[in-house]
Amino acid sequence: MTCNCCGAEEKSEKDYKSHWNKAFNKTDTNKLGWYEENAEASLNLIKKINLAKDSSILNVGAGATTLVDDLVALGYKNIIANDISSSALNKLKERLGNDSNKVKWIEDDLTNPTELKNLKDIDLWHDRAVLHFFNDEKDQNTYFNLINTLVKKDGYVIIAAFHLTGAEKCCGLPVHRYDEAMLKDRIGNNFELIKASKYTFVNPFGDPREYIYTLFKRIN
Ligand SMILES: C[S@@+](CC[C@H](N)C(=O)[O-])C[C@H]1O[C@@H](n2cnc3c(N)ncnc32)[C@H](O)[C@@H]1O
C-alpha cells in the first residue's frame, strides 16, 4: 500500500535514506503531505528571537522547506540545511537557483551523525517534522545529545513535532508524538522553555495536522 501523503510504501523501512529519497523523487514538492507554502509558525518564532544576520542557523531535516528561501530573503548569511535525503536537498537547491550558494549543505543522518558532529556554536537549531520519526530511544538520545553538543550558550532551539493529539503516521512511517512537557524533559536542563504552542497545519489535501511548536534558549 502506498501512503497518500507522499507516495512512499506504507511500511517501516529500515533504509530511511532510500525511503525519503523515493518520497521526494516520486511526488512534486508542493504535493507532499508536510509541504507548507509559508512556514509562518517557524518564522514568527525566529522573528521573536531577533537573531543577528550572521548567526549560524541549522535547519535539520530541511527537506524542501520554503523556510530556507525565507531566511535567505531575510538576509541571514550563515544558513546550514541538513537532510538525510540528497533528493530533498537537490529539490531545495534547484528552487533556490543562484541563492543556493548562500547556504551550506550537509547530507547526513541525525541518528548517526558524522559531518554534523563537526559543527559548533550553532545559534539556532530548527526542526519541523523530523524528530517525530525517531521511534527508537537510542535515536532520540542521539538527536538530543547533538543539540546539547552543537547549540551554544544563549543559542535557541525550535522543535515542531506532531502533538500527542496529532496524526499517528506520516509518509507511511509511524511517528512518536510529543507535548510540551515531553520535549522539555528530553532536551534537558541546559535549556529553558521560552514558548510552547499548539498549531494546526492544514496539509495540501486539506487534512489538519496538530503540531506542538516549542522554542528553547540555552542557559548553561
Ligand atoms: C516530513 S519531512 C519535513 C521536511 C521539512 N522540515 C519541512 O518542514 O518541510 C521530514 C524530513 O526529515 C528528513 N529526515 C528523516 N530522517 C532523517 C534523519 N535521520 N536525518 C536527517 N534528516 C532526516 C526527511 O528526508 C524529510 O526531508
PDB file of C-alpha atoms and ligand atoms in Angstrom:
ATOM      1  CA  MET A   1       0.000   0.000   0.000  1.00  0.00           C
ATOM      2  CA  THR A   2       1.267   3.485  -0.757  1.00  0.00           C
ATOM      3  CA  CYS A   3       0.979   6.473   1.545  1.00  0.00           C
ATOM      4  CA  ASN A   4      -1.434   9.139   0.281  1.00  0.00           C
ATOM      5  CA  CYS A   5       0.733  11.949   1.648  1.00  0.00           C
ATOM      6  CA  CYS A   6       3.961  11.208  -0.217  1.00  0.00           C
ATOM      7  CA  GLY A   7       3.512   8.092  -2.382  1.00  0.00           C
ATOM      8  CA  ALA A   8       6.053   6.103  -0.324  1.00  0.00           C
ATOM      9  CA  GLU A   9       5.490   2.466   0.570  1.00  0.00           C
ATOM     10  CA  GLU A  10       3.426   2.273   3.752  1.00  0.00           C
ATOM     11  CA  LYS A  11       5.792   0.167   5.815  1.00  0.00           C
ATOM     12  CA  SER A  12       8.538   0.756   8.280  1.00  0.00           C
ATOM     13  CA  GLU A  13      11.605   0.654   6.043  1.00  0.00           C
ATOM     14  CA  LYS A  14      14.943   0.267   7.751  1.00  0.00           C
ATOM     15  CA  ASP A  15      16.644   2.087   4.932  1.00  0.00           C
ATOM     16  CA  TYR A  16      15.348   5.536   5.748  1.00  0.00           C
ATOM     17  CA  LYS A  17      17.620   7.301   3.281  1.00  0.00           C
ATOM     18  CA  SER A  18      16.116   5.416   0.361  1.00  0.00           C
ATOM     19  CA  HIS A  19      12.603   5.807   1.830  1.00  0.00           C
ATOM     20  CA  TRP A  20      12.939   9.603   1.875  1.00  0.00           C
ATOM     21  CA  ASN A  21      14.704   9.789  -1.486  1.00  0.00           C
ATOM     22  CA  LYS A  22      11.819   7.839  -3.031  1.00  0.00           C
ATOM     23  CA  ALA A  23       9.233  10.115  -1.413  1.00  0.00           C
ATOM     24  CA  PHE A  24      10.902  13.268  -2.775  1.00  0.00           C
ATOM     25  CA  ASN A  25      11.526  11.746  -6.228  1.00  0.00           C
ATOM     26  CA  LYS A  26       8.008  10.398  -6.637  1.00  0.00           C
ATOM     27  CA  THR A  27       5.945  13.433  -5.682  1.00  0.00           C
ATOM     28  CA  ASP A  28       6.065  17.131  -6.569  1.00  0.00           C
ATOM     29  CA  THR A  29       7.289  19.133  -3.588  1.00  0.00           C
ATOM     30  CA  ASN A  30       4.062  21.102  -3.226  1.00  0.00           C
ATOM     31  CA  LYS A  31       2.020  17.875  -3.126  1.00  0.00           C
ATOM     32  CA  LEU A  32       3.961  16.310  -0.250  1.00  0.00           C
ATOM     33  CA  GLY A  33       1.784  15.905   2.846  1.00  0.00           C
ATOM     34  CA  TRP A  34       4.003  18.142   5.005  1.00  0.00           C
ATOM     35  CA  TYR A  35       4.576  20.916   2.431  1.00  0.00           C
ATOM     36  CA  GLU A  36       3.754  24.391   3.658  1.00  0.00           C
ATOM     37  CA  GLU A  37       3.782  27.301   1.266  1.00  0.00           C
ATOM     38  CA  ASN A  38       4.631  29.616   4.112  1.00  0.00           C
ATOM     39  CA  ALA A  39       6.483  28.435   7.214  1.00  0.00           C
ATOM     40  CA  GLU A  40       4.723  31.112   9.251  1.00  0.00           C
ATOM     41  CA  ALA A  41       4.801  29.373  12.656  1.00  0.00           C
ATOM     42  CA  SER A  42       8.596  28.957  12.416  1.00  0.00           C
ATOM     43  CA  LEU A  43       9.113  32.450  11.005  1.00  0.00           C
ATOM     44  CA  ASN A  44       7.120  34.034  13.831  1.00  0.00           C
ATOM     45  CA  LEU A  45       9.360  32.344  16.419  1.00  0.00           C
ATOM     46  CA  ILE A  46      12.514  33.328  14.517  1.00  0.00           C
ATOM     47  CA  LYS A  47      11.360  36.954  14.335  1.00  0.00           C
ATOM     48  CA  LYS A  48      10.709  36.883  18.088  1.00  0.00           C
ATOM     49  CA  ILE A  49      14.331  35.992  18.932  1.00  0.00           C
ATOM     50  CA  ASN A  50      15.754  38.682  16.678  1.00  0.00           C
ATOM     51  CA  LEU A  51      18.958  36.913  15.645  1.00  0.00           C
ATOM     52  CA  ALA A  52      21.907  38.799  14.162  1.00  0.00           C
ATOM     53  CA  LYS A  53      22.150  38.280  10.397  1.00  0.00           C
ATOM     54  CA  ASP A  54      25.456  36.398  10.741  1.00  0.00           C
ATOM     55  CA  SER A  55      24.009  33.852  13.199  1.00  0.00           C
ATOM     56  CA  SER A  56      24.505  30.147  12.468  1.00  0.00           C
ATOM     57  CA  ILE A  57      21.098  28.683  11.688  1.00  0.00           C
ATOM     58  CA  LEU A  58      20.984  24.903  11.347  1.00  0.00           C
ATOM     59  CA  ASN A  59      17.798  23.622   9.731  1.00  0.00           C
ATOM     60  CA  VAL A  60      17.789  19.874  10.370  1.00  0.00           C
ATOM     61  CA  GLY A  61      15.768  17.569   8.128  1.00  0.00           C
ATOM     62  CA  ALA A  62      15.144  20.623   5.966  1.00  0.00           C
ATOM     63  CA  GLY A  63      13.511  18.646   3.165  1.00  0.00           C
ATOM     64  CA  ALA A  64      12.452  21.176   0.533  1.00  0.00           C
ATOM     65  CA  THR A  65      11.111  23.688   3.037  1.00  0.00           C
ATOM     66  CA  THR A  66      10.358  27.254   1.936  1.00  0.00           C
ATOM     67  CA  LEU A  67      11.788  28.400   5.283  1.00  0.00           C
ATOM     68  CA  VAL A  68      15.270  28.347   3.734  1.00  0.00           C
ATOM     69  CA  ASP A  69      14.146  30.648   0.896  1.00  0.00           C
ATOM     70  CA  ASP A  70      12.656  32.988   3.504  1.00  0.00           C
ATOM     71  CA  LEU A  71      15.801  33.021   5.649  1.00  0.00           C
ATOM     72  CA  VAL A  72      17.931  33.858   2.607  1.00  0.00           C
ATOM     73  CA  ALA A  73      15.485  36.639   1.662  1.00  0.00           C
ATOM     74  CA  LEU A  74      15.647  37.998   5.220  1.00  0.00           C
ATOM     75  CA  GLY A  75      19.410  38.367   4.802  1.00  0.00           C
ATOM     76  CA  TYR A  76      20.694  35.582   7.072  1.00  0.00           C
ATOM     77  CA  LYS A  77      24.233  34.766   5.958  1.00  0.00           C
ATOM     78  CA  ASN A  78      25.068  31.573   7.784  1.00  0.00           C
ATOM     79  CA  ILE A  79      22.297  29.101   6.968  1.00  0.00           C
ATOM     80  CA  ILE A  80      23.004  25.370   7.071  1.00  0.00           C
ATOM     81  CA  ALA A  81      20.499  22.951   5.528  1.00  0.00           C
ATOM     82  CA  ASN A  82      20.737  19.307   6.557  1.00  0.00           C
ATOM     83  CA  ASP A  83      18.835  16.256   5.370  1.00  0.00           C
ATOM     84  CA  ILE A  84      19.339  12.501   5.097  1.00  0.00           C
ATOM     85  CA  SER A  85      17.913  12.694   1.555  1.00  0.00           C
ATOM     86  CA  SER A  86      20.013  14.018  -1.324  1.00  0.00           C
ATOM     87  CA  SER A  87      16.817  14.223  -3.418  1.00  0.00           C
ATOM     88  CA  ALA A  88      15.238  16.580  -0.882  1.00  0.00           C
ATOM     89  CA  LEU A  89      18.292  18.824  -0.773  1.00  0.00           C
ATOM     90  CA  ASN A  90      18.540  18.825  -4.576  1.00  0.00           C
ATOM     91  CA  LYS A  91      14.911  19.973  -4.888  1.00  0.00           C
ATOM     92  CA  LEU A  92      15.613  22.786  -2.455  1.00  0.00           C
ATOM     93  CA  LYS A  93      18.818  23.746  -4.265  1.00  0.00           C
ATOM     94  CA  GLU A  94      17.009  23.791  -7.621  1.00  0.00           C
ATOM     95  CA  ARG A  95      14.278  26.063  -6.285  1.00  0.00           C
ATOM     96  CA  LEU A  96      16.825  28.444  -4.763  1.00  0.00           C
ATOM     97  CA  GLY A  97      18.786  28.698  -8.019  1.00  0.00           C
ATOM     98  CA  ASN A  98      21.771  31.064  -7.603  1.00  0.00           C
ATOM     99  CA  ASP A  99      20.815  31.637  -3.962  1.00  0.00           C
ATOM    100  CA  SER A 100      21.766  28.022  -3.220  1.00  0.00           C
ATOM    101  CA  ASN A 101      25.367  29.292  -2.960  1.00  0.00           C
ATOM    102  CA  LYS A 102      24.297  31.251   0.105  1.00  0.00           C
ATOM    103  CA  VAL A 103      23.514  28.035   2.001  1.00  0.00           C
ATOM    104  CA  LYS A 104      25.852  25.371   3.407  1.00  0.00           C
ATOM    105  CA  TRP A 105      24.552  21.869   2.578  1.00  0.00           C
ATOM    106  CA  ILE A 106      25.026  18.831   4.800  1.00  0.00           C
ATOM    107  CA  GLU A 107      23.665  15.438   3.756  1.00  0.00           C
ATOM    108  CA  ASP A 108      23.833  13.470   6.992  1.00  0.00           C
ATOM    109  CA  ASP A 109      21.751  11.252   9.270  1.00  0.00           C
ATOM    110  CA  LEU A 110      20.681  12.862  12.546  1.00  0.00           C
ATOM    111  CA  THR A 111      20.525   9.423  14.165  1.00  0.00           C
ATOM    112  CA  ASN A 112      24.090   8.557  13.108  1.00  0.00           C
ATOM    113  CA  PRO A 113      25.738  11.933  12.529  1.00  0.00           C
ATOM    114  CA  THR A 114      29.216  12.264  11.024  1.00  0.00           C
ATOM    115  CA  GLU A 115      29.604  15.660   9.307  1.00  0.00           C
ATOM    116  CA  LEU A 116      27.035  17.284  11.588  1.00  0.00           C
ATOM    117  CA  LYS A 117      29.238  16.433  14.564  1.00  0.00           C
ATOM    118  CA  ASN A 118      31.941  18.763  13.238  1.00  0.00           C
ATOM    119  CA  LEU A 119      29.703  21.826  13.562  1.00  0.00           C
ATOM    120  CA  LYS A 120      29.828  24.052  16.639  1.00  0.00           C
ATOM    121  CA  ASP A 121      28.423  27.277  18.079  1.00  0.00           C
ATOM    122  CA  ILE A 122      25.007  26.970  16.477  1.00  0.00           C
ATOM    123  CA  ASP A 123      22.804  29.983  17.294  1.00  0.00           C
ATOM    124  CA  LEU A 124      19.560  28.368  16.174  1.00  0.00           C
ATOM    125  CA  TRP A 125      18.623  24.717  15.688  1.00  0.00           C
ATOM    126  CA  HIS A 126      15.375  24.423  13.725  1.00  0.00           C
ATOM    127  CA  ASP A 127      13.400  21.207  13.278  1.00  0.00           C
ATOM    128  CA  ARG A 128       9.925  20.952  11.833  1.00  0.00           C
ATOM    129  CA  ALA A 129       8.528  17.454  11.424  1.00  0.00           C
ATOM    130  CA  VAL A 130      11.736  15.436  11.797  1.00  0.00           C
ATOM    131  CA  LEU A 131      12.188  14.375  15.441  1.00  0.00           C
ATOM    132  CA  HIS A 132       8.831  12.597  15.500  1.00  0.00           C
ATOM    133  CA  PHE A 133      10.126   9.996  13.019  1.00  0.00           C
ATOM    134  CA  PHE A 134      12.663   8.754  15.576  1.00  0.00           C
ATOM    135  CA  ASN A 135      10.860   5.991  17.423  1.00  0.00           C
ATOM    136  CA  ASP A 136      13.871   4.259  18.979  1.00  0.00           C
ATOM    137  CA  GLU A 137      15.075   5.718  22.244  1.00  0.00           C
ATOM    138  CA  LYS A 138      18.672   5.358  21.049  1.00  0.00           C
ATOM    139  CA  ASP A 139      17.930   7.596  18.023  1.00  0.00           C
ATOM    140  CA  GLN A 140      16.112  10.124  20.208  1.00  0.00           C
ATOM    141  CA  ASN A 141      19.096  10.206  22.581  1.00  0.00           C
ATOM    142  CA  THR A 142      21.491  10.788  19.681  1.00  0.00           C
ATOM    143  CA  TYR A 143      19.284  13.657  18.457  1.00  0.00           C
ATOM    144  CA  PHE A 144      19.082  15.406  21.829  1.00  0.00           C
ATOM    145  CA  ASN A 145      22.807  14.824  22.531  1.00  0.00           C
ATOM    146  CA  LEU A 146      23.594  16.502  19.223  1.00  0.00           C
ATOM    147  CA  ILE A 147      21.523  19.537  20.204  1.00  0.00           C
ATOM    148  CA  ASN A 148      23.354  19.729  23.526  1.00  0.00           C
ATOM    149  CA  THR A 149      26.727  19.466  21.758  1.00  0.00           C
ATOM    150  CA  LEU A 150      26.159  21.913  18.914  1.00  0.00           C
ATOM    151  CA  VAL A 151      23.969  24.724  20.246  1.00  0.00           C
ATOM    152  CA  LYS A 152      25.957  27.410  22.016  1.00  0.00           C
ATOM    153  CA  LYS A 153      25.110  29.198  25.282  1.00  0.00           C
ATOM    154  CA  ASP A 154      22.332  31.762  24.673  1.00  0.00           C
ATOM    155  CA  GLY A 155      21.515  29.913  21.451  1.00  0.00           C
ATOM    156  CA  TYR A 156      17.988  28.762  20.589  1.00  0.00           C
ATOM    157  CA  VAL A 157      16.209  25.567  19.575  1.00  0.00           C
ATOM    158  CA  ILE A 158      12.900  25.367  17.739  1.00  0.00           C
ATOM    159  CA  ILE A 159      11.292  21.928  17.633  1.00  0.00           C
ATOM    160  CA  ALA A 160       7.940  21.428  15.921  1.00  0.00           C
ATOM    161  CA  ALA A 161       6.665  17.848  16.199  1.00  0.00           C
ATOM    162  CA  PHE A 162       3.340  16.074  15.899  1.00  0.00           C
ATOM    163  CA  HIS A 163       1.361  16.713  19.098  1.00  0.00           C
ATOM    164  CA  LEU A 164       0.047  13.863  21.243  1.00  0.00           C
ATOM    165  CA  THR A 165      -3.356  14.660  19.751  1.00  0.00           C
ATOM    166  CA  GLY A 166      -1.955  14.594  16.197  1.00  0.00           C
ATOM    167  CA  ALA A 167      -1.643  12.002  13.448  1.00  0.00           C
ATOM    168  CA  GLU A 168      -0.028   8.635  14.155  1.00  0.00           C
ATOM    169  CA  LYS A 169       1.738   8.306  10.818  1.00  0.00           C
ATOM    170  CA  CYS A 170       3.393  10.484   8.202  1.00  0.00           C
ATOM    171  CA  CYS A 171       4.955   9.462   4.892  1.00  0.00           C
ATOM    172  CA  GLY A 172       3.985   5.860   5.595  1.00  0.00           C
ATOM    173  CA  LEU A 173       6.039   5.809   8.818  1.00  0.00           C
ATOM    174  CA  PRO A 174       4.817   5.583  12.419  1.00  0.00           C
ATOM    175  CA  VAL A 175       5.611   8.671  14.492  1.00  0.00           C
ATOM    176  CA  HIS A 176       6.468   9.289  18.144  1.00  0.00           C
ATOM    177  CA  ARG A 177       4.288  12.202  19.267  1.00  0.00           C
ATOM    178  CA  TYR A 178       5.100  14.866  21.883  1.00  0.00           C
ATOM    179  CA  ASP A 179       3.705  17.554  24.115  1.00  0.00           C
ATOM    180  CA  GLU A 180       5.495  20.499  25.669  1.00  0.00           C
ATOM    181  CA  ALA A 181       6.436  18.637  28.895  1.00  0.00           C
ATOM    182  CA  MET A 182       7.950  15.711  26.979  1.00  0.00           C
ATOM    183  CA  LEU A 183      10.129  17.979  24.840  1.00  0.00           C
ATOM    184  CA  LYS A 184      11.230  19.961  27.917  1.00  0.00           C
ATOM    185  CA  ASP A 185      12.201  16.745  29.645  1.00  0.00           C
ATOM    186  CA  ARG A 186      14.080  15.354  26.638  1.00  0.00           C
ATOM    187  CA  ILE A 187      16.100  18.477  25.809  1.00  0.00           C
ATOM    188  CA  GLY A 188      17.321  18.639  29.428  1.00  0.00           C
ATOM    189  CA  ASN A 189      18.399  21.216  31.983  1.00  0.00           C
ATOM    190  CA  ASN A 190      20.733  23.185  29.740  1.00  0.00           C
ATOM    191  CA  PHE A 191      17.661  24.726  28.113  1.00  0.00           C
ATOM    192  CA  GLU A 192      14.825  26.931  29.282  1.00  0.00           C
ATOM    193  CA  LEU A 193      11.443  26.766  27.571  1.00  0.00           C
ATOM    194  CA  ILE A 194      10.581  30.231  26.217  1.00  0.00           C
ATOM    195  CA  LYS A 195       7.381  29.428  24.341  1.00  0.00           C
ATOM    196  CA  ALA A 196       5.190  26.449  23.503  1.00  0.00           C
ATOM    197  CA  SER A 197       2.003  26.420  21.480  1.00  0.00           C
ATOM    198  CA  LYS A 198      -0.213  24.052  19.593  1.00  0.00           C
ATOM    199  CA  TYR A 199      -0.523  24.760  15.892  1.00  0.00           C
ATOM    200  CA  THR A 200      -2.813  23.171  13.354  1.00  0.00           C
ATOM    201  CA  PHE A 201      -1.205  22.782   9.958  1.00  0.00           C
ATOM    202  CA  VAL A 202      -3.644  22.085   7.153  1.00  0.00           C
ATOM    203  CA  ASN A 203      -1.817  19.895   4.652  1.00  0.00           C
ATOM    204  CA  PRO A 204      -2.091  20.142   0.832  1.00  0.00           C
ATOM    205  CA  PHE A 205      -5.026  17.679   0.912  1.00  0.00           C
ATOM    206  CA  GLY A 206      -6.982  19.810   3.390  1.00  0.00           C
ATOM    207  CA  ASP A 207      -6.297  17.482   6.354  1.00  0.00           C
ATOM    208  CA  PRO A 208      -5.490  19.097   9.719  1.00  0.00           C
ATOM    209  CA  ARG A 209      -2.245  18.057  11.435  1.00  0.00           C
ATOM    210  CA  GLU A 210      -1.763  19.049  15.078  1.00  0.00           C
ATOM    211  CA  TYR A 211       1.757  20.163  15.982  1.00  0.00           C
ATOM    212  CA  ILE A 212       3.450  21.282  19.176  1.00  0.00           C
ATOM    213  CA  TYR A 213       5.847  24.180  18.477  1.00  0.00           C
ATOM    214  CA  THR A 214       8.482  24.851  21.121  1.00  0.00           C
ATOM    215  CA  LEU A 215      11.176  27.498  21.481  1.00  0.00           C
ATOM    216  CA  PHE A 216      14.031  26.869  23.942  1.00  0.00           C
ATOM    217  CA  LYS A 217      17.012  29.026  24.966  1.00  0.00           C
ATOM    218  CA  ARG A 218      20.296  27.558  26.168  1.00  0.00           C
ATOM    219  CA  ILE A 219      21.050  28.807  29.671  1.00  0.00           C
ATOM    220  CA  ASN A 220      24.040  26.614  30.716  1.00  0.00           C
TER     221      ASN A 220
HETATM  222  C1  LIG B   1       8.161  15.453   6.989  1.00  0.00           C
HETATM  223  S1  LIG B   1       9.598  15.963   6.229  1.00  0.00           S
HETATM  224  C2  LIG B   1       9.778  17.648   6.823  1.00  0.00           C
HETATM  225  C3  LIG B   1      10.669  18.480   5.928  1.00  0.00           C
HETATM  226  C4  LIG B   1      10.827  19.933   6.374  1.00  0.00           C
HETATM  227  N1  LIG B   1      11.394  20.037   7.689  1.00  0.00           N
HETATM  228  C5  LIG B   1       9.534  20.672   6.281  1.00  0.00           C
HETATM  229  O1  LIG B   1       9.044  21.171   7.300  1.00  0.00           O
HETATM  230  O2  LIG B   1       9.008  20.786   5.153  1.00  0.00           O
HETATM  231  C6  LIG B   1      10.852  15.114   7.162  1.00  0.00           C
HETATM  232  C7  LIG B   1      12.239  15.376   6.643  1.00  0.00           C
HETATM  233  O3  LIG B   1      13.192  14.795   7.538  1.00  0.00           O
HETATM  234  C8  LIG B   1      14.208  14.176   6.781  1.00  0.00           C
HETATM  235  N2  LIG B   1      14.800  13.128   7.629  1.00  0.00           N
HETATM  236  C9  LIG B   1      14.189  11.979   8.030  1.00  0.00           C
HETATM  237  N3  LIG B   1      15.035  11.253   8.788  1.00  0.00           N
HETATM  238  C10 LIG B   1      16.184  11.980   8.873  1.00  0.00           C
HETATM  239  C11 LIG B   1      17.433  11.739   9.518  1.00  0.00           C
HETATM  240  N4  LIG B   1      17.649  10.620  10.223  1.00  0.00           N
HETATM  241  N5  LIG B   1      18.407  12.679   9.413  1.00  0.00           N
HETATM  242  C12 LIG B   1      18.175  13.819   8.677  1.00  0.00           C
HETATM  243  N6  LIG B   1      17.017  14.074   8.044  1.00  0.00           N
HETATM  244  C13 LIG B   1      16.033  13.174   8.143  1.00  0.00           C
HETATM  245  C14 LIG B   1      13.465  13.642   5.556  1.00  0.00           C
HETATM  246  O4  LIG B   1      14.310  13.350   4.469  1.00  0.00           O
HETATM  247  C15 LIG B   1      12.500  14.795   5.274  1.00  0.00           C
HETATM  248  O5  LIG B   1      13.079  15.754   4.449  1.00  0.00           O
END
